[in-house]
Coordinates of C-alpha atoms in Angstrom, one line a residue:
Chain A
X576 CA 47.0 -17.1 -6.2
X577 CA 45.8 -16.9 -10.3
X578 CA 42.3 -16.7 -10.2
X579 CA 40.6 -20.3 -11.6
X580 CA 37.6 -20.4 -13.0
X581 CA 35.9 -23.8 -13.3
X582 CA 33.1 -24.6 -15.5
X583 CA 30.9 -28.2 -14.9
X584 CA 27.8 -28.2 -17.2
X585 CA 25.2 -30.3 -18.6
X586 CA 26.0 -31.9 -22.0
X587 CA 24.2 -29.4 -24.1
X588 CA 24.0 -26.3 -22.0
X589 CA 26.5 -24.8 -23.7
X590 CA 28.6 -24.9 -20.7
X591 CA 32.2 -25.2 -23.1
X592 CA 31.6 -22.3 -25.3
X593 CA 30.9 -20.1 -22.0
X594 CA 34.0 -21.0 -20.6
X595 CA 35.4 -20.0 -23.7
X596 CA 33.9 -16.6 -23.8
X597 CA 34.8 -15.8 -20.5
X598 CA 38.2 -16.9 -20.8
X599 CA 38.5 -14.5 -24.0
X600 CA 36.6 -11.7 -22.4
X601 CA 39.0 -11.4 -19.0
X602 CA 42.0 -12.4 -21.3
X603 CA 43.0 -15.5 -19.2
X604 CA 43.9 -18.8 -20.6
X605 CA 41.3 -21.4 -21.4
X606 CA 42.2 -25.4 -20.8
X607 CA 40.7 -27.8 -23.1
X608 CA 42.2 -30.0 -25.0
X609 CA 45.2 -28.8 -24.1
X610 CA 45.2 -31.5 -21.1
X611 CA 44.6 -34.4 -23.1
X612 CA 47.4 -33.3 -25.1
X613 CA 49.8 -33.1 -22.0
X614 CA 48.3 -36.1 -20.5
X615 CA 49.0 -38.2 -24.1
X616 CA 52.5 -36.7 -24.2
X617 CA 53.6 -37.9 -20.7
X618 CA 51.6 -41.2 -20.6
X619 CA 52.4 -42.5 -24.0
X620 CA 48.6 -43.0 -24.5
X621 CA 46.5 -41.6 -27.0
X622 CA 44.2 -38.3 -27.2
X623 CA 41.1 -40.6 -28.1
X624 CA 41.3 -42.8 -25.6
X625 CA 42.4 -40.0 -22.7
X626 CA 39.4 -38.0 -24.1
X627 CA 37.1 -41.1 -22.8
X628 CA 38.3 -42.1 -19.7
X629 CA 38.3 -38.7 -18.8
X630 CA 34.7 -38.4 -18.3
X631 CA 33.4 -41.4 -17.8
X632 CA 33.4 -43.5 -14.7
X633 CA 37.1 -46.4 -14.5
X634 CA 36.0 -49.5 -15.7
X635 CA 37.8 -52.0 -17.2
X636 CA 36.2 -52.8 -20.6
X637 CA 36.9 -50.4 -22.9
X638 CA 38.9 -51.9 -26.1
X639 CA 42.3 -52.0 -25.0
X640 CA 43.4 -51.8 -28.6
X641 CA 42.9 -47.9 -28.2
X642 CA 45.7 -47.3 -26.0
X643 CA 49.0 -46.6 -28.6
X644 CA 51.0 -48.5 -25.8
X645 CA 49.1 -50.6 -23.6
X646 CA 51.1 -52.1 -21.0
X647 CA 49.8 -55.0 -20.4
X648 CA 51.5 -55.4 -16.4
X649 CA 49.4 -52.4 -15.8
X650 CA 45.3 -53.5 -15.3
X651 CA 42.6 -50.9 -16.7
X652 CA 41.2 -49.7 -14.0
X653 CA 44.8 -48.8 -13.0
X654 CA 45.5 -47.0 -15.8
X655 CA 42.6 -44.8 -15.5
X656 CA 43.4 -44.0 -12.0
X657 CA 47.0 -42.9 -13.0
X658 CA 45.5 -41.2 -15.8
X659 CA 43.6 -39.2 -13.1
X660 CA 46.5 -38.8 -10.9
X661 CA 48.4 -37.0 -14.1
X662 CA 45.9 -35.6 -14.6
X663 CA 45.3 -33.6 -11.7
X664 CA 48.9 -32.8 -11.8
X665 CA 48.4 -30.7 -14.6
X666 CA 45.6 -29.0 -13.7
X667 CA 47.7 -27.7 -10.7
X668 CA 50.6 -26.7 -12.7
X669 CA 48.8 -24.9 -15.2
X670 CA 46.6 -22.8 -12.2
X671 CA 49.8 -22.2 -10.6
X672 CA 51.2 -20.6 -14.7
X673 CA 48.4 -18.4 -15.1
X674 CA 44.9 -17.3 -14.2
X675 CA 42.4 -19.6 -16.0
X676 CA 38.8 -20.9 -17.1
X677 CA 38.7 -25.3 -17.1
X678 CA 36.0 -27.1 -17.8
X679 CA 34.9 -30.5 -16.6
X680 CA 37.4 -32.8 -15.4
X681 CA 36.2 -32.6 -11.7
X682 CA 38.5 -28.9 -12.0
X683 CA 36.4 -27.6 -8.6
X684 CA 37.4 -30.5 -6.7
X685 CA 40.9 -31.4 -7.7
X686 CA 41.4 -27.7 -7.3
X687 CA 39.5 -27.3 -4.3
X688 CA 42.4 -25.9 -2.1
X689 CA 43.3 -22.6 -5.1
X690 CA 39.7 -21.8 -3.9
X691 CA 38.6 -21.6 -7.5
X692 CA 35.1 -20.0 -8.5
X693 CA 32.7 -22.9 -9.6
X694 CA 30.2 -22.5 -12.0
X695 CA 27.9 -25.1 -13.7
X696 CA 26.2 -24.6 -16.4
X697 CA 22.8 -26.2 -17.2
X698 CA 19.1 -26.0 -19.1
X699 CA 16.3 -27.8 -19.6
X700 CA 16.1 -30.3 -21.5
X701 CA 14.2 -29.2 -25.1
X702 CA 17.0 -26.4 -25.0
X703 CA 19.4 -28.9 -24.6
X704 CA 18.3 -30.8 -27.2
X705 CA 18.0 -28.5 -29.9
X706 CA 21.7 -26.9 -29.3
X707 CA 22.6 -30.5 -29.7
X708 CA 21.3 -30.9 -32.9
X709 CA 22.1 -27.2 -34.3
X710 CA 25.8 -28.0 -33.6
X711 CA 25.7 -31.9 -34.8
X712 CA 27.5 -31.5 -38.5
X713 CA 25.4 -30.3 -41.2
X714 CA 25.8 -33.9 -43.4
X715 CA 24.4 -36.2 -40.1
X716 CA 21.9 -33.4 -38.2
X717 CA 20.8 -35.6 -34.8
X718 CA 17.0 -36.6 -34.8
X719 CA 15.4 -35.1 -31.4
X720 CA 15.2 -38.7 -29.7
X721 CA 19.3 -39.1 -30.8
X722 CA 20.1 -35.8 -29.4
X723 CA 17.7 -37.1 -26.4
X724 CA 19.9 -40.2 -26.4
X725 CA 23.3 -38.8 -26.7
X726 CA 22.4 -36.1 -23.4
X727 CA 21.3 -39.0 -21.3
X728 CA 24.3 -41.2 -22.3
X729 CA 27.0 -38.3 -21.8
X730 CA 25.6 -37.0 -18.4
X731 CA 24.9 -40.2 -16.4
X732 CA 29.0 -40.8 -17.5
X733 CA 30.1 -37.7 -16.1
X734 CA 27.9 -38.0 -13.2
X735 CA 29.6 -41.2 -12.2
X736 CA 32.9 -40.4 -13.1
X737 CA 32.6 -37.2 -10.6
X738 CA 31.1 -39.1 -8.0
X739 CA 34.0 -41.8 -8.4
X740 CA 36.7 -39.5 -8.0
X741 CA 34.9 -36.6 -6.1
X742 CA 32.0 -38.5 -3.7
X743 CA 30.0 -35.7 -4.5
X744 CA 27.2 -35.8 -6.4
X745 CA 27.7 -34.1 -9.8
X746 CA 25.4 -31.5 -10.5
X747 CA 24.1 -31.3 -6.7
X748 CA 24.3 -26.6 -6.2
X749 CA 25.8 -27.8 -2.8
X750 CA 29.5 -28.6 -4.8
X751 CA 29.6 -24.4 -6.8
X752 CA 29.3 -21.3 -6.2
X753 CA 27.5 -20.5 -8.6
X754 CA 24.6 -22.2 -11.2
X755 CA 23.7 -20.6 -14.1
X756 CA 20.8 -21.8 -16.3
X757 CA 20.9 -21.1 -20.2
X758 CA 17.2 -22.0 -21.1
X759 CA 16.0 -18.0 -21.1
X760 CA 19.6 -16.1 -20.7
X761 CA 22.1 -16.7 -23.5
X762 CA 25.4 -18.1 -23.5
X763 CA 26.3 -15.3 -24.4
X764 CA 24.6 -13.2 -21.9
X765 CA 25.8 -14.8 -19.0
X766 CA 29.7 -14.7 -20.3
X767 CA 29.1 -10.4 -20.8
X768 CA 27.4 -10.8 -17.0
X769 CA 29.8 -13.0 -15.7
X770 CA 32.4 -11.0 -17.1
X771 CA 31.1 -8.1 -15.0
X772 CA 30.7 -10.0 -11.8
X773 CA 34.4 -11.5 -12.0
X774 CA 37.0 -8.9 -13.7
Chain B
X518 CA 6.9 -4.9 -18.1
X519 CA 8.5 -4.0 -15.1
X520 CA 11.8 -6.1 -13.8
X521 CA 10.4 -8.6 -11.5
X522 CA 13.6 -10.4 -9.2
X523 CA 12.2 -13.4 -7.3
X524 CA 13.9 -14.5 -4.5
X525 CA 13.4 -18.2 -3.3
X526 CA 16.5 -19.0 -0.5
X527 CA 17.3 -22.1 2.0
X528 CA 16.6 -20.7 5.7
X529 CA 19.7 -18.9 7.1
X530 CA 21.1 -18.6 3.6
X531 CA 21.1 -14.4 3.6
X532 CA 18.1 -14.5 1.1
X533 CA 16.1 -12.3 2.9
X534 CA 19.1 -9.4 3.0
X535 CA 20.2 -10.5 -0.4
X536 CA 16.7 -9.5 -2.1
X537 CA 16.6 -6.3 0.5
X538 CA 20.2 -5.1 -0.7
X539 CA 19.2 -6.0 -4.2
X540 CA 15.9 -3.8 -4.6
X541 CA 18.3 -0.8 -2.5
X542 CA 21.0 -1.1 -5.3
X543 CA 18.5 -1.5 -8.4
X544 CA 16.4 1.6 -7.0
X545 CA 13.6 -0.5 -6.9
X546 CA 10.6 -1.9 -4.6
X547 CA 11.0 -4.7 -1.9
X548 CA 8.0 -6.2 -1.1
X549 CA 7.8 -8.1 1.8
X550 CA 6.0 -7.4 4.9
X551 CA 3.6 -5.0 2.8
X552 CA 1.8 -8.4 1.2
X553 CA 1.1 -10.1 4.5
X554 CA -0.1 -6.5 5.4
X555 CA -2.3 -6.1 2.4
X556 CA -3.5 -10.0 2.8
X557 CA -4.5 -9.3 5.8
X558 CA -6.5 -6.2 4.9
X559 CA -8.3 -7.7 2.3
X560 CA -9.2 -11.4 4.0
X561 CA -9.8 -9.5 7.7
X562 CA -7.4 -12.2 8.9
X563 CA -4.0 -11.5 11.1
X564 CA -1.4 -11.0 10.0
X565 CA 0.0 -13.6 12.0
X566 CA -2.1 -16.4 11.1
X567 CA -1.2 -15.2 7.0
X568 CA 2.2 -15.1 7.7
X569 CA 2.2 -18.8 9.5
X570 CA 0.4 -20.5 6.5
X571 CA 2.2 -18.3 3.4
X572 CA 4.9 -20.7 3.6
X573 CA 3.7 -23.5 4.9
X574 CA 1.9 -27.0 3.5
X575 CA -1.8 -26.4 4.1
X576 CA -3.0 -28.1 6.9
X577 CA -6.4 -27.8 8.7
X578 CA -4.9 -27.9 12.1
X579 CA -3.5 -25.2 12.4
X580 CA -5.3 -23.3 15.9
X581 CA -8.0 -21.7 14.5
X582 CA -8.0 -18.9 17.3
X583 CA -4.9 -16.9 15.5
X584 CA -7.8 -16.1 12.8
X585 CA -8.8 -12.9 13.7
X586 CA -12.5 -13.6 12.0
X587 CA -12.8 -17.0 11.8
X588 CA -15.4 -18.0 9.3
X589 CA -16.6 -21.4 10.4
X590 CA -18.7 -22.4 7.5
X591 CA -14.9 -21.7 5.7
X592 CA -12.5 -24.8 6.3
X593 CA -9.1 -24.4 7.3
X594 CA -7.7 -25.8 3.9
X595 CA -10.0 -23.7 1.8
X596 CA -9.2 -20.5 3.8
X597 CA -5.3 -20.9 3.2
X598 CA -6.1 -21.6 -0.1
X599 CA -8.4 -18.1 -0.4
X600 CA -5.2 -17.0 1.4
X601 CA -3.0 -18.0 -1.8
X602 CA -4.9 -17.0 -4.4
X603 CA -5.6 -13.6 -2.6
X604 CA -1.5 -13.5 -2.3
X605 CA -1.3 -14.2 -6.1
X606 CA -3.7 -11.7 -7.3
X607 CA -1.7 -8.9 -5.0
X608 CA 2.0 -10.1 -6.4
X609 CA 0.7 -9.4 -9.9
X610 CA -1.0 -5.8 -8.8
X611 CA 2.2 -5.0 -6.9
X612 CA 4.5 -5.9 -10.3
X613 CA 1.9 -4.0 -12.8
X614 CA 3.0 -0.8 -10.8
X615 CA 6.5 -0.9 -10.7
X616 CA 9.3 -3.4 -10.5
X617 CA 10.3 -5.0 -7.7
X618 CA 12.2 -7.5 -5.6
X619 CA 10.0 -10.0 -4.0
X620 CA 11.2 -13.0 -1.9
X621 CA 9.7 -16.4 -0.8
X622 CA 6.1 -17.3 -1.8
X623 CA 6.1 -19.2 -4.7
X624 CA 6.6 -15.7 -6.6
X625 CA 9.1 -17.4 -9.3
X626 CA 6.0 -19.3 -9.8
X627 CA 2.8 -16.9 -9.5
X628 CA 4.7 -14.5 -11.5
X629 CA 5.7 -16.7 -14.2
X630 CA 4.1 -15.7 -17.4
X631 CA 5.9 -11.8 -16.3
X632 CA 9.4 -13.6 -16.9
X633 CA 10.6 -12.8 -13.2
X634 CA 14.3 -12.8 -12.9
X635 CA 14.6 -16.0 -10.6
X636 CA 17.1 -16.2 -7.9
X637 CA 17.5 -19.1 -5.6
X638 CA 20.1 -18.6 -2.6
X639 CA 21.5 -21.3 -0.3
X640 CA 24.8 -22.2 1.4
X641 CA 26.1 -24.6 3.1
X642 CA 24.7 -25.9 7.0
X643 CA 27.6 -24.9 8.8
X644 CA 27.3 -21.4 7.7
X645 CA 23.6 -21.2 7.7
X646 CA 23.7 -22.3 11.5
X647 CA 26.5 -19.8 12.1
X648 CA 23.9 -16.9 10.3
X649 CA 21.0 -17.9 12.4
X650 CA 22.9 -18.0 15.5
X651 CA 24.3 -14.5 14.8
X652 CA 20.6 -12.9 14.2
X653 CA 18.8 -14.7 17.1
X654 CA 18.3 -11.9 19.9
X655 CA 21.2 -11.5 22.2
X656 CA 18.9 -12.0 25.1
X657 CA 18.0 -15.7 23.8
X658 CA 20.4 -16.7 21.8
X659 CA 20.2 -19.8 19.8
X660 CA 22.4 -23.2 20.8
X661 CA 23.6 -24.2 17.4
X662 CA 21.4 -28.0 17.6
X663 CA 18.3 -25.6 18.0
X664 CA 19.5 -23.5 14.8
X665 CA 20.0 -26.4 13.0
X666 CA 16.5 -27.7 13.9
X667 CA 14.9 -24.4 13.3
X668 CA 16.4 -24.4 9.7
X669 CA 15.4 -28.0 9.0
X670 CA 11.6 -27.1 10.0
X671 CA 11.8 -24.2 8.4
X672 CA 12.9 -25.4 5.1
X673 CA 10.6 -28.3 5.5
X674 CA 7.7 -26.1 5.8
X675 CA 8.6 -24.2 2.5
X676 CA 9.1 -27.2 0.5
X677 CA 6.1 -28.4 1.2
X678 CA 4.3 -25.3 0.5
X679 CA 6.0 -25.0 -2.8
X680 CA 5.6 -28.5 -3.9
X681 CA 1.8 -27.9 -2.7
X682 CA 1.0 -25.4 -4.8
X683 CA 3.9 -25.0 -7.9
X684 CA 4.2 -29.0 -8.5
X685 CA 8.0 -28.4 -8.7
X686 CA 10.6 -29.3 -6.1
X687 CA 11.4 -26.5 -4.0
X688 CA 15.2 -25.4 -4.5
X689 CA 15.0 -27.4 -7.7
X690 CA 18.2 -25.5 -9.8
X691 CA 16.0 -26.5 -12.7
X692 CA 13.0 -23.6 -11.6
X693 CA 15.6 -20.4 -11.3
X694 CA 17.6 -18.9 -13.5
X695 CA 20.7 -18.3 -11.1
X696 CA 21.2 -20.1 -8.0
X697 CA 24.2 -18.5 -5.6
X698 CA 26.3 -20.0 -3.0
X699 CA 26.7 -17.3 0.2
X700 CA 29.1 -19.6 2.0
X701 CA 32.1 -18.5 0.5
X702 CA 30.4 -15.1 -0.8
X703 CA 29.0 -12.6 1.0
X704 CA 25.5 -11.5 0.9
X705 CA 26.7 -8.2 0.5
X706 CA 29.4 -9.2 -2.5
X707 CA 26.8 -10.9 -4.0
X708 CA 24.3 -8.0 -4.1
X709 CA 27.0 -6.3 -5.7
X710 CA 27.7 -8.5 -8.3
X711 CA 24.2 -9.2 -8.8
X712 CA 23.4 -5.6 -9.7
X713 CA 25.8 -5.2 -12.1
X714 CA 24.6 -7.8 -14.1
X715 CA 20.4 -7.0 -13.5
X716 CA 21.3 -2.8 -14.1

């Protein structure tokens, strides 16, 4: 089996870029945004609106007017479920291409059975906060309480949408192998360590 | 200053070895028995009695005949407090003269202003009760609902001991820097991986 990598972090922990690093470092493919793409292509819906059901928990009141072809016949909640179900799909294609590093997308449970190596990825909160705001665009820097806001906001949406889908509680050591915290040791540290441990 | 690993682990989760292997592989001190020894030396308590309330809540009633000099005009709570802050003042002797692997007793949280390297280990019950059953004497071996009651007790006691005196929730991923899974790892793989990261 390709080794799989899986990456769940805190918003702001800096959890993406290390799965980019360690992707680059053991020369293995890194997933992204290359599954909303395939999702968008096969679903007929678009990137946007794939990007924000993805991590946040079904419910039917997002504007419908974001969907490029929503069918009507087919309720929200629906939707997001299939969008799931496609979803997962890929994921298990793309493990079975090529070794690789995912993040998010509930990646250690959908790929539970390719016995993939589970990281997460977290910090404490001031640290958190002010990689928020050094990577918020230069014209509209985050104020400390909107960076606050924005980590608050992003993780209780991916907590629920893993414990819909997973009914395991997001962030709970128990669901990875392995936790890594980013408050004292670099991002780019732990990819060089990581590295190490896993090549 | 010298590398300080701290080693804070669930009952039955390989800790113990894990920090042992560690300080083998690093070429470094384990420190372990030595402080209840050294405790003991310096408070003319056993070493029994010091190793009973090192990680547990304090408690005044606790049988006061395992003292081997009971002061009386001492109480019970301020004695396993004496016992603390006797157990603190060795940990940071024993890191001034060389570094070290020390696990359990709050020494993530003692040693905190020397920037320990802090490790928490755990797994999952199943395996922990499997561990504990494997390392109970042959001649009494444990049934596995007295494992699992041994490693709930056990794990009670230290999170009370380490809520007592750190104000911080004992296997909290927030208070280490790493936190590893041994179900699907071994304690030995770990310890290697581990030592190419800390070398």
């Amino acid at each position: 089996m390709n080794q799989v990598i899986t990456v769940g972090r805190e918003f702001g922990s800096g959890g993406r870029e290390l799965g980019r690093r360690l992707a680059d470092k053991l020369g293995i493919a890194y997933y992204d945004r290359e599954i909303v793409a395939e999702i968008a292509k096969r679903t007929s819906l678009s990137e946007e609106y794939i990007q924000h059901v993805t991590e946040s928990r079904p419910a039917p009141l997002f504007p419908i007017t974001i969907g490029k072809s929503f069918r009507t016949e087919m309720g929200m909640l629906q939707m997001q479920q299939t969008i799931y179900q496609e979803q997962s799909k890929i994921l298990r294609e793309m493990t079975e291409r090529s070794a690789c590093v995912i993040v998010g997308r509930c990646a250690d449970y959908i790929l539970r059975d390719h016995n993939p190596y589970r990281i997460f990825v977290y910090a404490d909160l001031e640290s958190r906060i002010a990689r928020c705001i050094e990577r918020s665009a230069e014209t509209e820097k985050l104020t400390s309480a909107e960076a606050k806001k924005q980590i608050a906001e992003i993780d209780r949406a991916r907590a629920k949408y893993y414990a819909f889908y997973t009914d395991q509680k997001w962030g709970d050591k128990a669901n990875y192998d392995i936790c890594i915290n980013t408050t004292h040791i670099s991002v780019k540290d732990w990819a060089a360590h990581l590295t190490k441990m896993l090549e």
